[in-house]
Amino acid sequence: MQSVAPSSAPQNRSGVRRTLLIIGGAEDRIGRSVVLKRFIKLAGGRRSHLVVIPTASSYAGEVSEAYRDVFTRLRGGDVSVVHPETRRDSNDPVMVEALDSATGVFLTGGSQVKLAQNIVGTPVGDAIVRAYERGAVIAGTSAGASIMSRFMISLGEEGLTPRQRASQISAGLGLVEDVIIDQHFDQRGRYGRLMSMVAASPNLLGMGIDENTAAEIRDGKVLSVIGAGSIFLVNARNAITDAPDARRGAPLLVSGAVVHSLPTGSTFDLDHVELTAFVERHPDIEGAVVPAKVRAARSSTSSAAH
């Protein structure tokens, strides 16, 4: 283990350990399932009460069953589904009650705009925040990852060049402060839109998470990286930019931003924006470079052959 800088992140005075597991999408569900195994462990293993929220997805039923199956395979506990299809549905006391007893909450991928419209600022959204505050692990993948922050990228162009007004921000759940999150980061070339976000709002730390990779964040301060890819952090608090003056669609000047590329084994202090430790690891390269759909097809072919 390589120690880089002493961590000075404050302890949670309530004694409750608050945990987020923010996943970049396309997590492995059929192989080693490193990221989802971590979710099950954090939620209490066989004694866990898991709630899946598939609201972001256009195929909520199929997605719910898929996660129920994988969580059962990974020896999780009871699995419930909370699916508010409209904002009015999020007033349902039965849904709130399910979340109030959960030890782990999992928000699936899909459209983060649907999550913002149907959940944020509702009794269901408030129940997710309460669950986090009392120590339940809150996990989200793809759209479910973006919704974790107070401000989230709801729409935006992809590409490497940051451009003026190429993205749209919506309100998120606010479970992690002063960070804006993007997902499928390397696979969809989202460097430019994340950089444009922090150029315009330099108080926010930009976090881009690769597929099959997760940021485990403890008490809002200590970030650990797990999975097959990396997490990209960009700090533009002291950068020079022309964001106040650039025309719509124009390439942005962003000079002096500090970037961090963090593979599995990295520990990072979000409060002081510095690496605190690194343990060299060699995750499954297959999971890093082969898309999830290809892995699923290979698994189906292998099962048919047997």
XYZ file of C-alpha atoms in Angstrom, residues 43-222:
180
model
C -26.351 -3.653 2.744
C -26.006 -6.583 5.143
C -25.647 -9.688 2.993
C -28.318 -12.321 3.581
C -29.926 -10.174 6.268
C -30.334 -7.223 3.935
C -33.613 -5.653 2.868
C -33.028 -4.308 -0.635
C -35.257 -1.886 -2.510
C -34.867 -1.542 -6.282
C -36.102 1.691 -7.873
C -36.430 1.172 -11.670
C -38.193 4.486 -12.351
C -35.503 5.772 -14.729
C -35.965 2.809 -17.068
C -38.493 2.457 -19.892
C -38.530 -1.288 -19.118
C -39.105 -1.113 -15.384
C -40.581 -4.613 -15.048
C -37.773 -6.372 -16.876
C -35.100 -4.335 -15.105
C -36.600 -5.045 -11.689
C -36.627 -8.790 -12.324
C -33.079 -8.722 -13.649
C -31.767 -7.073 -10.485
C -33.904 -9.288 -8.280
C -32.306 -12.306 -9.946
C -28.738 -11.047 -9.632
C -29.183 -9.965 -6.006
C -30.608 -13.394 -5.201
C -27.664 -15.063 -6.969
C -25.274 -12.949 -4.921
C -26.993 -14.077 -1.720
C -28.701 -10.859 -0.839
C -31.745 -10.752 1.414
C -35.319 -9.708 0.655
C -35.803 -7.629 -2.489
C -38.673 -5.167 -2.915
C -39.483 -2.860 -5.822
C -40.531 0.779 -5.458
C -41.609 2.208 -8.797
C -43.292 5.625 -8.797
C -44.340 6.072 -12.428
C -45.488 9.648 -11.792
C -44.671 12.341 -9.268
C -48.039 11.737 -7.624
C -47.117 8.075 -7.113
C -44.187 9.218 -4.986
C -46.654 10.250 -2.270
C -47.634 6.599 -1.734
C -47.081 5.731 1.969
C -46.511 2.061 1.061
C -43.500 3.024 -1.054
C -42.220 5.305 1.702
C -42.613 2.515 4.280
C -40.598 0.106 2.119
C -37.747 2.621 1.887
C -37.895 3.389 5.605
C -37.096 -0.267 6.373
C -34.459 -0.774 3.652
C -30.820 -1.502 4.389
C -29.887 -0.964 0.732
C -31.499 1.100 -2.035
C -30.584 0.603 -5.700
C -31.557 3.108 -8.408
C -31.303 1.644 -11.894
C -30.221 3.265 -15.144
C -32.367 4.956 -17.755
C -33.328 8.631 -17.888
C -32.135 10.869 -15.076
C -34.747 13.432 -16.164
C -37.469 10.928 -15.177
C -35.816 10.482 -11.791
C -35.659 14.240 -11.246
C -39.296 14.698 -12.234
C -40.767 11.741 -10.342
C -38.644 11.455 -7.202
C -36.634 14.538 -6.205
C -38.468 16.616 -3.582
C -41.215 14.024 -2.987
C -41.934 11.752 0.020
C -40.158 8.911 -1.820
C -37.142 11.145 -2.456
C -37.154 12.262 1.176
C -37.292 8.598 2.278
C -34.169 7.846 0.213
C -32.378 10.727 1.952
C -33.545 9.454 5.355
C -32.337 5.958 4.520
C -28.901 7.349 3.714
C -28.785 9.395 6.913
C -29.620 6.382 9.089
C -26.945 4.199 7.468
C -28.580 2.316 4.601
C -26.301 2.081 1.566
C -27.635 4.032 -1.424
C -26.444 2.739 -4.803
C -27.188 3.961 -8.287
C -26.020 3.019 -11.751
C -25.935 5.260 -14.858
C -28.913 7.635 -14.398
C -29.142 6.373 -10.828
C -25.555 7.570 -10.342
C -26.156 11.081 -11.680
C -29.110 11.682 -9.351
C -26.888 11.311 -6.251
C -25.524 14.859 -6.412
C -27.362 18.103 -5.671
C -26.891 19.254 -9.264
C -26.807 16.683 -12.041
C -26.196 16.611 -15.771
C -29.621 15.740 -17.161
C -28.873 16.282 -20.854
C -25.747 17.061 -22.842
C -23.636 16.563 -25.918
C -20.836 14.028 -25.922
C -17.297 14.550 -27.147
C -13.858 15.597 -25.937
C -14.130 19.354 -26.465
C -15.907 21.395 -23.770
C -18.467 23.708 -25.361
C -20.582 26.536 -24.057
C -24.152 25.607 -23.050
C -23.854 22.105 -24.442
C -25.423 20.540 -21.336
C -28.396 20.961 -19.037
C -28.479 20.731 -15.250
C -31.369 19.470 -13.115
C -31.808 19.051 -9.369
C -30.652 15.775 -7.821
C -31.079 14.146 -4.414
C -28.175 16.026 -2.842
C -26.619 12.985 -1.160
C -23.128 14.157 -2.097
C -22.235 17.846 -1.937
C -20.089 20.005 -4.231
C -19.701 17.248 -6.835
C -21.291 16.782 -10.249
C -21.323 13.230 -11.614
C -21.191 11.818 -15.127
C -21.336 8.125 -16.074
C -20.348 5.824 -18.977
C -17.491 8.300 -18.929
C -14.718 6.807 -21.053
C -17.033 4.621 -23.129
C -19.158 7.563 -24.351
C -16.482 10.257 -24.475
C -18.035 12.584 -21.906
C -14.880 14.466 -20.987
C -15.989 17.635 -22.765
C -19.380 18.003 -21.120
C -18.011 17.369 -17.627
C -15.260 19.924 -18.202
C -17.820 22.469 -19.429
C -19.863 21.959 -16.264
C -17.000 22.651 -13.869
C -15.759 25.550 -16.006
C -19.108 27.289 -15.488
C -19.429 26.155 -11.832
C -15.860 25.898 -10.495
C -17.050 25.259 -6.949
C -18.158 21.805 -8.142
C -15.736 18.898 -8.436
C -16.356 16.972 -11.658
C -16.539 13.179 -11.322
C -16.634 10.923 -14.399
C -17.117 7.208 -13.724
C -16.322 4.459 -16.234
C -18.624 1.518 -16.856
C -18.390 -1.446 -14.459
C -16.697 0.891 -11.969
C -17.955 2.483 -8.763
C -17.147 5.254 -6.351
C -17.776 4.132 -2.798
C -18.141 7.322 -0.770
C -18.190 7.220 3.024
C -19.740 10.101 4.967
C -19.561 12.315 1.907
C -15.797 12.676 2.152
C -13.750 9.523 1.562
